[in-house]
Structures are given as C-alpha cells and as structure tokens.
Coordinates of C-alpha atoms in Angstrom, one line a residue:
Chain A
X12 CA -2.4 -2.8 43.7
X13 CA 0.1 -0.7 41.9
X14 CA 0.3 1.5 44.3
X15 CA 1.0 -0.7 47.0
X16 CA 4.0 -2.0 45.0
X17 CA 7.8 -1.1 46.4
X18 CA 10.4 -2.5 44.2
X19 CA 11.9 -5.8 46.1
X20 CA 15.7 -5.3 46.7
X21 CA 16.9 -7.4 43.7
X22 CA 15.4 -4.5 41.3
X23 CA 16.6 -1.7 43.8
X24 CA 20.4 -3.7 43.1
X25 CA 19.8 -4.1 39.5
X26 CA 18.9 -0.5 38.9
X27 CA 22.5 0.6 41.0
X28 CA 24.4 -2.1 38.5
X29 CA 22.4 0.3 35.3
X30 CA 23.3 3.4 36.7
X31 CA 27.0 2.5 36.6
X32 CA 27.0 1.0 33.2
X33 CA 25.3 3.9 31.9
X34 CA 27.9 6.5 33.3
X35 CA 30.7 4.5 32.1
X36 CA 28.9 4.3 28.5
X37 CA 28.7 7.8 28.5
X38 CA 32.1 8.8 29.5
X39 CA 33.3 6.5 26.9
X40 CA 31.1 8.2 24.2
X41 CA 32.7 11.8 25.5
X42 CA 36.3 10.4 25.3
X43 CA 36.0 9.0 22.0
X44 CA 34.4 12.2 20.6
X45 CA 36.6 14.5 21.8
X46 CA 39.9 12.3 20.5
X47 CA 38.6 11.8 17.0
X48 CA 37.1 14.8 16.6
X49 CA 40.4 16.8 18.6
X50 CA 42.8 14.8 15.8
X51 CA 41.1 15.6 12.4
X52 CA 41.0 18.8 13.3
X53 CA 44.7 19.1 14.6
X54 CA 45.3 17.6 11.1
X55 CA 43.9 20.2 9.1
X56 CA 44.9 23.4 11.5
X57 CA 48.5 22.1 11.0
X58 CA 48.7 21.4 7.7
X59 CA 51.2 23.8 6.0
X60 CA 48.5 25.1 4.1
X61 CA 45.8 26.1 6.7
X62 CA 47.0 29.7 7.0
X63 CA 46.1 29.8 3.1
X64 CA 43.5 27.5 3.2
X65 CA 42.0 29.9 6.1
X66 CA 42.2 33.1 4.0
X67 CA 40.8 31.9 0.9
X68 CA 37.7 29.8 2.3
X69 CA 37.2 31.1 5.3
X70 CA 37.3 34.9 5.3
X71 CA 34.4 36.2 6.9
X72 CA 34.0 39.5 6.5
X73 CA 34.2 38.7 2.3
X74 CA 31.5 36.1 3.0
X75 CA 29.4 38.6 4.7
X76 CA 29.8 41.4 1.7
X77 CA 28.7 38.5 -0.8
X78 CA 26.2 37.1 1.3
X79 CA 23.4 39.5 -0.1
X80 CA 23.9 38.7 -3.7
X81 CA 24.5 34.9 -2.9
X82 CA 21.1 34.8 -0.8
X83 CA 19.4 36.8 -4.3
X84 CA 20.5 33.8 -5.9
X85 CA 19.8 31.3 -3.7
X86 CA 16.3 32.2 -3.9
X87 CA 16.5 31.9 -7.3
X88 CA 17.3 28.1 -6.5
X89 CA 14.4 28.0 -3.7
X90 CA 11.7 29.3 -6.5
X91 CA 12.9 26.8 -9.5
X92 CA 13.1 23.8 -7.1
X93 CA 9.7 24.9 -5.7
X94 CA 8.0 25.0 -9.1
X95 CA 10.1 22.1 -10.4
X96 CA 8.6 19.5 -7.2
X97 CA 5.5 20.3 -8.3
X98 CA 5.5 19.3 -12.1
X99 CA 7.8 16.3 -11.2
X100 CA 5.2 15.1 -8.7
X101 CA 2.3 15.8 -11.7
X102 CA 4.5 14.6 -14.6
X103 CA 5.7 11.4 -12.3
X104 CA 2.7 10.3 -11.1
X105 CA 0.9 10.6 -14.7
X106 CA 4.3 8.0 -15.9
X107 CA 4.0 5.7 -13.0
X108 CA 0.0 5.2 -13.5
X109 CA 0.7 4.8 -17.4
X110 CA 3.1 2.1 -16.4
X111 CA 1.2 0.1 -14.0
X112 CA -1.8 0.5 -16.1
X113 CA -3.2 -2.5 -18.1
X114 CA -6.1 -1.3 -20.7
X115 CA -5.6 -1.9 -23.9
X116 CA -6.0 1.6 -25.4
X117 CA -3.3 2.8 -23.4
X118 CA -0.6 0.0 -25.2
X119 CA 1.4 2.7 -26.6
X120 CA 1.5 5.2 -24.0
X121 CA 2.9 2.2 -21.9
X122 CA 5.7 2.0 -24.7
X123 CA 6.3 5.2 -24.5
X124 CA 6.4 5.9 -20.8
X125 CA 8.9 2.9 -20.4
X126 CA 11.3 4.6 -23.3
X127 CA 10.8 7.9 -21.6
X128 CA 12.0 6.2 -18.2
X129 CA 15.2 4.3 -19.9
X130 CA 16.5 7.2 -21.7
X131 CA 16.0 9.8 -18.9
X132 CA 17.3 7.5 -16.3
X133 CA 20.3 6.6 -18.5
X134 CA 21.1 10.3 -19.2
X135 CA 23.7 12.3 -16.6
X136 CA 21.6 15.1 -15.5
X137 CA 24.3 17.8 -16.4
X138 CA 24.1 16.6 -20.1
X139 CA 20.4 16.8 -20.4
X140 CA 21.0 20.4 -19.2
X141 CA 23.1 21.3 -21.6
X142 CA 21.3 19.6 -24.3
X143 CA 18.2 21.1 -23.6
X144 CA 19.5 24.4 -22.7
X145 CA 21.4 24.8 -25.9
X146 CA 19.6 22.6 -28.1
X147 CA 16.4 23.8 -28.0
X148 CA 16.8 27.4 -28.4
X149 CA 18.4 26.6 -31.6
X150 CA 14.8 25.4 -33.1
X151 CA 13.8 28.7 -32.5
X152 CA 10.3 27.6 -32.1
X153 CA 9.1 31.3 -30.5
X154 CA 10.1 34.5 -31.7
X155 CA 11.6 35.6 -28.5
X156 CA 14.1 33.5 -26.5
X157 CA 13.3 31.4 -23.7
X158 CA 15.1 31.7 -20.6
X159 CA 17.7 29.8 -19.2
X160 CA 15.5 29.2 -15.8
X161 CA 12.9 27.6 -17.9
X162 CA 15.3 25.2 -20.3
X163 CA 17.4 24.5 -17.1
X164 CA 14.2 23.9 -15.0
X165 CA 12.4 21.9 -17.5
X166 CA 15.6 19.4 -17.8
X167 CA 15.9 18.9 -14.8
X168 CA 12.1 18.0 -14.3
X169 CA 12.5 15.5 -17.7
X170 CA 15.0 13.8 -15.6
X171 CA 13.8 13.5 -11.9
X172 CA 9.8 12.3 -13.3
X173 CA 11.7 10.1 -14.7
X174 CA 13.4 8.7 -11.4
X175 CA 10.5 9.8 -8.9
X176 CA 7.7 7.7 -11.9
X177 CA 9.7 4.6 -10.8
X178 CA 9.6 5.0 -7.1
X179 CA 5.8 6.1 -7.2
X180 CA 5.7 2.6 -9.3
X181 CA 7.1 0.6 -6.8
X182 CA 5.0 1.6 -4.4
X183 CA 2.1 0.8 -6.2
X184 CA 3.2 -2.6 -7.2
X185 CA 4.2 -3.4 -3.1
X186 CA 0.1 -2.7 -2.5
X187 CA -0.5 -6.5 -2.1
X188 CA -2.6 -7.6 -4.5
X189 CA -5.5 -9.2 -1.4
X190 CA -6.5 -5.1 -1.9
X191 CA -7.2 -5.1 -5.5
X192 CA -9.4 -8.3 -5.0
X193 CA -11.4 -6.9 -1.9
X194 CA -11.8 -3.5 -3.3
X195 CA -12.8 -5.1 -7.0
X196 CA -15.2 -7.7 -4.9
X197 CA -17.0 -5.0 -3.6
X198 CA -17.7 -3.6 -7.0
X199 CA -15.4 -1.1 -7.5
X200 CA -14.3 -0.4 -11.3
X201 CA -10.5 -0.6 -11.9
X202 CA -10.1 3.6 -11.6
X203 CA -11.7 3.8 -8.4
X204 CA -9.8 0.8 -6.8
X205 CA -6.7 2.4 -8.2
X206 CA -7.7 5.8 -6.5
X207 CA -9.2 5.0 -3.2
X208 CA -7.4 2.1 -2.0
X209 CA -4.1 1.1 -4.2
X210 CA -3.0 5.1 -4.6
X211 CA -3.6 6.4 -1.2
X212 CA -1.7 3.2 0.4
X213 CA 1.1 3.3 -2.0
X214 CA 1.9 6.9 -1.8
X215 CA 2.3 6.9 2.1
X216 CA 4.9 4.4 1.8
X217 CA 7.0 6.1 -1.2
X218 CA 7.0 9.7 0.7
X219 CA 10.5 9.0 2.6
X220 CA 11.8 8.0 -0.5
X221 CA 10.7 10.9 -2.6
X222 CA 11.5 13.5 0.5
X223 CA 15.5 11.9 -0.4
X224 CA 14.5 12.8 -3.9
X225 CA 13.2 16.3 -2.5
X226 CA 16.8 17.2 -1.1
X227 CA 18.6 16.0 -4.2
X228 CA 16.4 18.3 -6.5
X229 CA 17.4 21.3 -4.5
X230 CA 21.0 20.7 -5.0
X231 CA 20.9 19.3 -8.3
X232 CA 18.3 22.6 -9.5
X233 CA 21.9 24.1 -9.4
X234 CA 23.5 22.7 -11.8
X235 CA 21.2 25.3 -14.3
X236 CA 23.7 27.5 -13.8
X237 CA 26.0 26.5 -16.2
X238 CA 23.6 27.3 -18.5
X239 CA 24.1 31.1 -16.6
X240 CA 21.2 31.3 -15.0
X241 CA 22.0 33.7 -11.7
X242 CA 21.3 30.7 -8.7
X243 CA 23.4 30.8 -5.8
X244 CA 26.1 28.5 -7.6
X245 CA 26.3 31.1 -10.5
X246 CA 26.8 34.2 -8.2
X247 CA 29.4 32.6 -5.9
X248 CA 31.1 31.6 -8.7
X249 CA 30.8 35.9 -9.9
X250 CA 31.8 36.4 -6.5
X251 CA 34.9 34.3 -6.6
X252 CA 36.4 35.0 -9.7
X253 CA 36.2 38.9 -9.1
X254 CA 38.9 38.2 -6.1
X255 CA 39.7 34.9 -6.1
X256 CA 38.8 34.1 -2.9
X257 CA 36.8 31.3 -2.5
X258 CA 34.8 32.3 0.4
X259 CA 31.3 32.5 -1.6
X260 CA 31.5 28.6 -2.4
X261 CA 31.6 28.0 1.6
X262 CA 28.8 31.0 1.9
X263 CA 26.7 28.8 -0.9
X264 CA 26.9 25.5 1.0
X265 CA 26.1 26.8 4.3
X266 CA 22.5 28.3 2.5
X267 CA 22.4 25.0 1.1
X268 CA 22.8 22.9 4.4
X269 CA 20.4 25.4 6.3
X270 CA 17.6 23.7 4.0
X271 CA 18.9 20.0 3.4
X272 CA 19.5 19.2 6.7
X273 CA 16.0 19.9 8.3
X274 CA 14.9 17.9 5.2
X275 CA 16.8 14.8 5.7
X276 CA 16.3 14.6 9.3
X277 CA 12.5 14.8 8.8
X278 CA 13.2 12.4 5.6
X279 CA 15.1 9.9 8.4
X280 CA 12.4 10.5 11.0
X281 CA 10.1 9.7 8.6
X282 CA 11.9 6.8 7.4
X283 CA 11.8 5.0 10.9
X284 CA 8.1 5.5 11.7
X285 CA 7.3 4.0 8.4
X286 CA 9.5 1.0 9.4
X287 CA 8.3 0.4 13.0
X288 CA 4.8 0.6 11.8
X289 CA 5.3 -2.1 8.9
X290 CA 7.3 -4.4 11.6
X291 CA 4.6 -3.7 14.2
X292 CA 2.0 -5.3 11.4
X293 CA 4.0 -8.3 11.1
X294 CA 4.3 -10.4 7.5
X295 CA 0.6 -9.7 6.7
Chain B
X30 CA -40.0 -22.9 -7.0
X31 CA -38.0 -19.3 -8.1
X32 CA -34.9 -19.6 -10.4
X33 CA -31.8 -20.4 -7.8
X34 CA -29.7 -17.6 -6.9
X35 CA -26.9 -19.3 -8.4
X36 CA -25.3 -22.2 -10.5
X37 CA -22.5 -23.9 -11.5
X38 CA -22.1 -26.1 -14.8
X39 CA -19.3 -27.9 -15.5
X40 CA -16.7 -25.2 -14.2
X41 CA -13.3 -26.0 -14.8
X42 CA -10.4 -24.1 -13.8
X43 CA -6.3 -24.8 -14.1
X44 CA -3.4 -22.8 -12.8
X45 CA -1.1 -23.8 -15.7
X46 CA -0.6 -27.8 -15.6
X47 CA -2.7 -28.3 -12.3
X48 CA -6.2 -28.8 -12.6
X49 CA -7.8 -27.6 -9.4
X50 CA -11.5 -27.8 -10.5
X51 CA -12.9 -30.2 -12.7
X52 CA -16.8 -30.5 -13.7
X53 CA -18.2 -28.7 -10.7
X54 CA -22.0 -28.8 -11.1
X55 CA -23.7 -26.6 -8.3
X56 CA -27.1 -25.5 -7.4
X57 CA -27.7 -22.9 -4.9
X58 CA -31.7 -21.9 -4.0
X59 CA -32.3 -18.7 -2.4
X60 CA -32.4 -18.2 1.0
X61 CA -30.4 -21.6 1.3
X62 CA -26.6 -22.3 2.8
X63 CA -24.5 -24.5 0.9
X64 CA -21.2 -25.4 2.8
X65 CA -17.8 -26.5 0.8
X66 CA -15.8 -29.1 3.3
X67 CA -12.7 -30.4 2.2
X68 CA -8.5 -30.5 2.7
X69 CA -6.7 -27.6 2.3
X70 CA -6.2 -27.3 -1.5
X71 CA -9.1 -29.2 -2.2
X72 CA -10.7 -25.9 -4.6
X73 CA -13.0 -24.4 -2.4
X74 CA -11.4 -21.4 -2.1
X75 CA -10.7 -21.4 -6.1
X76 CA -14.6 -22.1 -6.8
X77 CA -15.0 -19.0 -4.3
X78 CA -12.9 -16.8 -6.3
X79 CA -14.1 -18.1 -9.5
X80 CA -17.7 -17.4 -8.6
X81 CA -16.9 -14.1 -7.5
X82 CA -15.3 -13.7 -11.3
X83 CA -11.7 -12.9 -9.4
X84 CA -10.5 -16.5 -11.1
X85 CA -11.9 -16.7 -14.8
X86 CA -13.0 -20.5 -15.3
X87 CA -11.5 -22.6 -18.2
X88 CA -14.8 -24.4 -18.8
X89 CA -18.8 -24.2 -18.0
X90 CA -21.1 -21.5 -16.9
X91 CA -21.2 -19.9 -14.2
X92 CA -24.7 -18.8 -13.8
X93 CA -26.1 -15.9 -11.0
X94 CA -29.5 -14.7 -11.3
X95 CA -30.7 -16.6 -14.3
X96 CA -27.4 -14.9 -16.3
X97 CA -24.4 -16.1 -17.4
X98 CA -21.9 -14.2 -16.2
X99 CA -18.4 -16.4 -17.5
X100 CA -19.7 -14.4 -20.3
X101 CA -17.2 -12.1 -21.1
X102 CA -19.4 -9.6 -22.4
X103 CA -21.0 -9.5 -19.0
X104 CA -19.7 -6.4 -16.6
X105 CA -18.2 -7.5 -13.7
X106 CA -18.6 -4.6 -11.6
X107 CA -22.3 -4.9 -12.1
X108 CA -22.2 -8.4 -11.2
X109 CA -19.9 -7.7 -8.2
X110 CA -22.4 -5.4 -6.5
X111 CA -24.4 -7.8 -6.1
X112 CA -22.2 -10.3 -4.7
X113 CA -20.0 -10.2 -1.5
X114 CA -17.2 -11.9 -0.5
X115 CA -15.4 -12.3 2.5
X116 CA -11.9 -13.3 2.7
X117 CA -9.8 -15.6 5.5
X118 CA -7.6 -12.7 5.8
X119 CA -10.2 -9.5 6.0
X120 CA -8.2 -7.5 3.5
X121 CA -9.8 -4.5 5.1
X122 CA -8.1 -1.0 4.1
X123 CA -5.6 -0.4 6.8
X124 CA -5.7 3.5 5.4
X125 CA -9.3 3.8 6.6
X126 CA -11.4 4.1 9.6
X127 CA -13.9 1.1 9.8
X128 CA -16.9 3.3 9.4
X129 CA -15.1 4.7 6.0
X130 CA -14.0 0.8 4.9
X131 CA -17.6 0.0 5.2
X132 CA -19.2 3.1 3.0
X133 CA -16.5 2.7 0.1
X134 CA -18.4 1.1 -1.9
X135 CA -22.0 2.5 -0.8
X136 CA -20.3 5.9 -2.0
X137 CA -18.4 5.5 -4.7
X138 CA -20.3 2.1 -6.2
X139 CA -23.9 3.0 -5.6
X140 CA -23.4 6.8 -5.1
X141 CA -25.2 7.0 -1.3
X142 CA -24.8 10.2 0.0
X143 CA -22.2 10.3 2.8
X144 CA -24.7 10.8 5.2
X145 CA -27.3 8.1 5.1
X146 CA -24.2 5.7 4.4
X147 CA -22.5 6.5 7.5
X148 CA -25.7 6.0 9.1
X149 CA -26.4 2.6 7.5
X150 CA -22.5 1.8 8.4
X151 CA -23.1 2.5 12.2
X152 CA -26.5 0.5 12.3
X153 CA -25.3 -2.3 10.8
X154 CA -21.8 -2.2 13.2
X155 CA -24.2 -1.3 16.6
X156 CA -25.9 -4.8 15.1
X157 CA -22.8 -6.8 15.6
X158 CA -21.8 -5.0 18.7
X159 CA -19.0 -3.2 16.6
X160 CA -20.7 0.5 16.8
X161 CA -17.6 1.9 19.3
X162 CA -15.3 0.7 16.9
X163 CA -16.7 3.1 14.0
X164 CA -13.8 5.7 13.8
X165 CA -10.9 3.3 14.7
X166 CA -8.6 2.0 11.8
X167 CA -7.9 -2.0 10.9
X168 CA -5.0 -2.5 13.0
X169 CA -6.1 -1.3 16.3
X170 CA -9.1 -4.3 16.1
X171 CA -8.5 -8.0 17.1
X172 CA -8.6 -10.7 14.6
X173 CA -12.1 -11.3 15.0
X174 CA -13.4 -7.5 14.9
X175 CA -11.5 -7.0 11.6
X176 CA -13.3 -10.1 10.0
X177 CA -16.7 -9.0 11.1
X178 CA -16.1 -5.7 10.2
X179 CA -15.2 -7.2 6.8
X180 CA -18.4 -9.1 6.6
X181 CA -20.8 -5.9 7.4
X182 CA -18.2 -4.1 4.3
X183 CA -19.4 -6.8 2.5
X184 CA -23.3 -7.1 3.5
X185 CA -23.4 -3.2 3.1
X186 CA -24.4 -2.9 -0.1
X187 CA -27.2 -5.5 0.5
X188 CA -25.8 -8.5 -2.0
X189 CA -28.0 -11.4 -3.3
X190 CA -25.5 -13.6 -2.7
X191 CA -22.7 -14.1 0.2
X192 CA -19.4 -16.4 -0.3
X193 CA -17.2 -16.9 2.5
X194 CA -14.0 -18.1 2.3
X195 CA -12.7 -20.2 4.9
X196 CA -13.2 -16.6 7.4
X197 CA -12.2 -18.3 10.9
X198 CA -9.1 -19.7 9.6
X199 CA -7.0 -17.1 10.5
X200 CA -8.7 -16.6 14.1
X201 CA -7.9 -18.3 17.7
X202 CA -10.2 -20.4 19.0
X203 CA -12.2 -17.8 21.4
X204 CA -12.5 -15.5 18.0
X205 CA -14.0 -18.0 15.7
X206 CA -17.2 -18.0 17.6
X207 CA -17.8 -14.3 17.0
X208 CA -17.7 -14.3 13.7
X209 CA -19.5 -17.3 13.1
X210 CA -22.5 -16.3 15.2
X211 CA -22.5 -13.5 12.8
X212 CA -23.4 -15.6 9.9
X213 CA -25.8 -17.7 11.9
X214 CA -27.4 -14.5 12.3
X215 CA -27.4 -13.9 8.6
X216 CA -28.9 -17.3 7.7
X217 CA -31.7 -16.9 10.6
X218 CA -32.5 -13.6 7.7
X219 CA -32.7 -15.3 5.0
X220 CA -29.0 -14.8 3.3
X221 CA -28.0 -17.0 0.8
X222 CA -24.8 -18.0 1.3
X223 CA -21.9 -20.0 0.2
X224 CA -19.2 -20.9 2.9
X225 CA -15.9 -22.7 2.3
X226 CA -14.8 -23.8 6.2
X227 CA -13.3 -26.2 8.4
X228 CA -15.4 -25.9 10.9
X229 CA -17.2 -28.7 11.0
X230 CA -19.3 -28.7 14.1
X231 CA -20.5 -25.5 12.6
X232 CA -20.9 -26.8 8.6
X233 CA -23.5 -29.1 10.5
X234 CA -25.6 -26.7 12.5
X235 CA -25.8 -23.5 9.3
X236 CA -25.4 -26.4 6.1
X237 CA -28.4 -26.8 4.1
X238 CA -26.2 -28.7 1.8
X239 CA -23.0 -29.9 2.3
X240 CA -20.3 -30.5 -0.6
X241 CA -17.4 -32.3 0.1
X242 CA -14.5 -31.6 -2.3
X243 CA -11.3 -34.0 -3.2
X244 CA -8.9 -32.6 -5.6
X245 CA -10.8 -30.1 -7.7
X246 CA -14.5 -32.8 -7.4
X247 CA -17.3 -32.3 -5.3
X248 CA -16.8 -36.4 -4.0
X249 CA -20.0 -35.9 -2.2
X250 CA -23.0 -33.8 -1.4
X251 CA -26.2 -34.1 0.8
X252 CA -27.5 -32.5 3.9
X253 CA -25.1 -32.1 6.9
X254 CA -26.5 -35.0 8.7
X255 CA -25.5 -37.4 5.7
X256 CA -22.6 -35.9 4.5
X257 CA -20.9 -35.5 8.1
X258 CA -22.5 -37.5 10.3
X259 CA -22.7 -40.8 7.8
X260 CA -20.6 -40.0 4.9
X261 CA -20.5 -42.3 2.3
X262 CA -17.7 -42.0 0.1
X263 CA -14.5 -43.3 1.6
X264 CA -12.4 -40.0 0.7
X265 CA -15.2 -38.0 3.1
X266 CA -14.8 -41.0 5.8
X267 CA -11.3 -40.5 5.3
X268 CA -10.8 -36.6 5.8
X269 CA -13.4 -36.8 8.8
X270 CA -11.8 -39.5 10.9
X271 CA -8.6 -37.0 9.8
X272 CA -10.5 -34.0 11.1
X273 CA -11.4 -36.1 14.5
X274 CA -8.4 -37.0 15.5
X275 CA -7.4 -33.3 15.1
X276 CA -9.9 -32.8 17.8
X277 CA -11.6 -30.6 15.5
X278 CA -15.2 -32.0 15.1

C-alpha cells in the first residue's frame, strides 16, 4: 500500500509553498545575524579605546608565553573541583536524606542538618573562604599548617552540600507519594523503599540541576585563590601584575569556557530530554 | 470451619473533621471474595488502605490471621508480606523493567536469589500472557498490561490475602476485561480476595459477598444475587438504578 502511494498534487503544491517559506526564513535569520552581530562589533573596534583595549587584552604572543604557567594552574582548578564534586555529592546526599528522614532517633540530626543548610546557604561563598581559610589555621589544631588548597576546597564544599542537599531534597520530595505506598505494600521496610524506588527516581530527575551546579563549582573552586592558592585565577593574576598587561585574564577565561561550555550544553541537552519525557507521561 | 483470613471490628477512620468510616464490622473466610460496591467516596478505597495498614484506623481492630495488627506493636512490614494490594493507578516503578518491578520485593523482602526470582517472575507473566513484555519498562505497556503486571508484583510473593482497589477504573472499556479475567482466574485458585469496583456485572459473577457502602457504613451486605439483583435498602436501590442508567450494569 505504501508503496503504491504518489503524493496527490495538493501535497506536491503545498510542499513548493514550504520550500519558499523556508528560504525566506533563512535569509532573514542570515541578515539579521550579520547586522547585529556587524554593529556591536563596529562599536567596540571604533571605540577610541580599542587600539589600547587591543594591546592590553588581546596580545597574543604574551598569552601564548603565559599560557604554560596559566594551564599549571588551571589544573590545579580541574583537580580541586574534581575532588570537591565528589565530597559534595557524599556530604549532600548524607544532608538531604537527614532532612527528608522521619525516625525519631535522628530528631536532632534533622535540627542540625536544617541549621547547617540556613547558615551555609545564607553565607557569600567568598566569605566562607576567607573565614575558613584564615580562621582555622589560627586554632592551630596540627603541628604543621594546612594548606590553602585544603581550607579553600573544604569551604567551598561546606557551601555547595549545602545548596546541592536542597536540590537532591526536592527531588526526593517530587517522587509522588503512590511510590512510597506500592513499594511499602509490598513489604518493603522504610530504607529499602527509600533506596530502590524513591532514590533512584529522584536522583535521575535532579541530575540537570546538579550538572548547573557542576559548572558553577568549577568557576567558583577559583575563588581559593585569594587565599593564594596557585589556580589559574592566581597565576594570571602573577602574570598580569609582572607587566601589566591583562592578556592572562582573557588566557584564563578561554581554559575556563573550553570546559563549561561542553558542560552546559550537555546540562541543556539533558535538560530537554528530561522534559519531553515527563510531558510525554502526561499529569500521572 | 478455620479462623477467617481476615476481620474487621468496629473500624473507624476520619481525615480531620470528616468521618469516612464508621463501625465497619467485616468477616472475610479463606478462599472467599468479598466485593465493596458503592459511590465514589463512599470508603472503600479508605477501608482498602486501612486494611493494608497505609491509613491507621481511629477505632476497632483490624484483625488478619487470628492477629491484631492496629496493634501498634505489630510490624508492618511483616504483616505487608503477606498482603498485596493493587492500586487503580498501578504505581508500578517507571525506573524498572517489569521483570525487575516484579522481583523487588522477592529480593530484597524475602531474600530469593535473583535467579529463581526472575524465573518465578517470567512464569507467572507467560501465565497472564505478559512473558514478552519481561524486559520492557512501565511506560511502553498499555493501561491494562501495566495493571496486570501490577497484580502478578503483587501475587509474587504469594500473599494470604489480596485487596484490589477499584483496578479497572483507570482503563477503557476493551482493557477492563483483561485484567478482570485475571482475578477470575485468581478466585477459580482459591485467592482470598477483597475488591473495591464498579463493575457491577462483574461484582455479581466473582462476589461471594457483596457490601454495599453509603458514607463510611456498609448499608447492606449479602450474596450478589440479593445485594444487586434485589437490594433492599433504598440507598443500594438508589445507587443501582444510578448505575443503570449510566449503562453500566
């Protein structure tokens, strides 16, 4: 049958009309690109300041002799985020099940994970830093000192399980409650429905929100190095002060952007899958 | 005559002001169907839940197996093992396969190897005419797949006692059939059941006791061909000539 079928001559007309419609879209896409894009650009090359503006940020053969130490420090960056996503993901998920959690020996953990939520959440990042970073050396609780990658680190982790404990939260309170009741009917205790069918469901929805919170970490692990820990921030800041040319900073952001950007496309691919598939399984 | 598998004692049960069971009295001999019948928000799904200990009563016993298990000393699990439910919308885990959905609880409840409860899954699916559908997940079955599906998770770990709540109500008409020639097949074995349904055609045929409930109070009880058929308490008369005009007897 289908292959008997020719398409009648209203299709064959409205398929011409399409064809049309979708050249003229396109050119108008090409157009508009090319005048916006042509203008801010004309803006910024003509400004009286570009031939400065060009020299100091844009000097490449400076931001190729920095680019070795810069890349030394961006690794740097790379490692701490690395080992910080892992003891957020531990340290959050550990808060978010004390949270949700309803036995009674656990009442002042619960307390305790809500304060540790509110004052972590309520701190800027860049303060907890610094308290942590200078404050806790000062109790001199080892003999030797600690380093500034492990104060900075651990801050930041403090203040990102506090953040990523809420989203895993969320997700586990959207896991409709119909799950807890079959699972429990069938006779599962309380820890098993929470780890076979409330967990695994409420994680898969919260991972394009955490991936955001992935991206995030690896900028914000940079704000260690006021505490002068040698990250990629720290050593395009050495960089630029040694000639004043600001070069490194643009060096920095580009390393940076070569790893966010994969990130948040995946983050916004994931994003859209998870959102067809809940709109393809309608209200239930 | 043996202990019946299960009965009710006064149960009452509120949801704050709202009284939506009062004074049940219930008696449920094994191997026997009893059949709930009544309006939507009459209680049956409520004395379901409550049965199955998801609701905790207000009032009276509850009483499965000769125990009483509104005790609150009484573990739930345990008691849950032996029970199954099915619900009018299958809750089954849309993260899992069917074959997985089905050994969950054979696994992790009664601690059967994975082998022999994957084998046990896939005979009791081939049973139902469900064994092709072992490795798919929820959402790729129709309406009446998932809801048998949902009864074999249940019937899986071989429960005394099956409740079913109101299961076709979420199913076209062409579906309902299916799954309700399931439980025929489950009272031809024996199963003692308890089935809350509008269905009436079918209360008749599977009923060995029908209970009619009005607001929270089982109005009237009695075999199908009294209860349905001849009913005498004018609420029944009244929510069957409703149900008939509906077209639905």
């Amino acid at each position: 049958m289908a292959a008997s079928w020719t398409p009648s001559s209203v299709e064959l007309a409205r398929r011409g009309v399409r064809r049309v419609q979708d050249r003229r879209r396109a050119l108008v896409a090409v157009v508009s690109s090319v005048v916006v894009l042509g203008a801010l650009a004309t803006v910024v090359v003509t400004s009286t300041g570009w031939p400065v503006v060009k020299e100091t940020f844009f000097d490449v053969s400076y931001g190729i002799e920095v680019l070795p130490q810069i890349w030394d420090g961006f690794l740097l960056n790379l490692r701490l985020a690395a080992i910080a996503a892992v003891s957020i993901a531990v340290l959050a998920l550990v808060i978010a099940l004390v949270r949700t959690s309803t036995a009674p020996a656990l009442a002042p953990f619960r307390l305790l994970a809500t304060a540790y939520v509110d004052v972590f959440r309520g701190i800027p990042l860049l303060l907890v830093i610094l308290l942590i970073g200078f404050g806790v050396p000062a109790l001199q609780l080892t003999d030797s000192p600690v380093s500034v990658e492990v104060l900075g680190t651990t801050a930041v982790v403090l203040t990102y399980s506090a953040y990523v404990a809420e989203v895993i939260r969320s997700g586990v309170l959207s896991v409709h409650p119909s799950q807890r009741a079959a699972a429990r009917a069938l006779g599962l205790t309380q820890v098993q429905t929470l780890r076979f069918v409330v967990l695994p469901q409420a994680l898969r929805r919260v991972v394009p929100p955490l991936l955001n919170d992935l991206v995030a970490l690896l900028k914000d692990i940079g704000l260690i190095s006021i505490l002068g820990a040698p990250d990629a921030i720290r050593e395009a800041q050495i960089a630029t002060s040694l000639t004043f040319n600001y070069t490194p900073y643009v060096v920095a952001s580009i390393l940076f952007l070569l790893v966010t950007i994969p990130l948040t496309r995946l983050t916004d691919r994931l994003l859209e899958r998870s959102i067809a598939r809940q709109n393809a399984q309608g209200t239930a | 005559m043996s202990a019946p598998v299960l009965a009710l004692e006064g149960v009452r049960k509120s949801f704050g002001e709202e009284v939506v069971l009062r004074d049940v009295q219930l008696v449920v001999p094994e191997h026997s169907v009893t059949v709930l019948v009544g309006a939507s928000g009459s209680g049956k799904s409520t004395l379901l839940r409550c049965i199955n200990l998801l609701e905790r009563i207000d009032d009276g016993q509850v009483i499965f197996d000769g125990v009483d298990i509104s005790d609150p000393r009484v573990d739930v699990d345990d008691v849950r093992t032996r029970m199954g439910i099915v619900f009018q919308a299958f809750n089954l885990f849309p993260h899992m396969t069917v074959v997985d959905n089905i050994t969950l609880a054979m696994r992790r409840v009664h601690h059967i190897p994975r082998r022999e409860a994957e084998e046990r899954a896939i005979e009791a699916l081939d049973r139902f005419g469900l064994a092709d559908k072992a490795g798919q997940y929820p959402d790729r079955l129709s309406g009446g797949q998932q809801q048998r599906v949902a009864i074999v998770r249940s019937l899986a770990v071989a429960p005394r006692l099956m409740l079913f709540d109101e299961v076709t109500s979420a199913l076209d008409p062409v579906l309902v059939n299916e799954v309700l020639s399931v439980v025929r097949d489950l009272r031809a074995d024996g199963m003692t059941m308890v089935i809350a349904t509008h269905e009436m055609g079918f209360a008749t045929q599977v009923a060995d006791e029908v209970c009619f409930l009005s607001e929270g109070v089982i109005v009237e009880r009695g075999p199908a061909a009294q209860v349905i058929e001849a009913p005498r308490d004018p609420r029944t008369q009244e929510f069957l000539r409703r149900v008939h005009e509906a077209g639905r007897l």
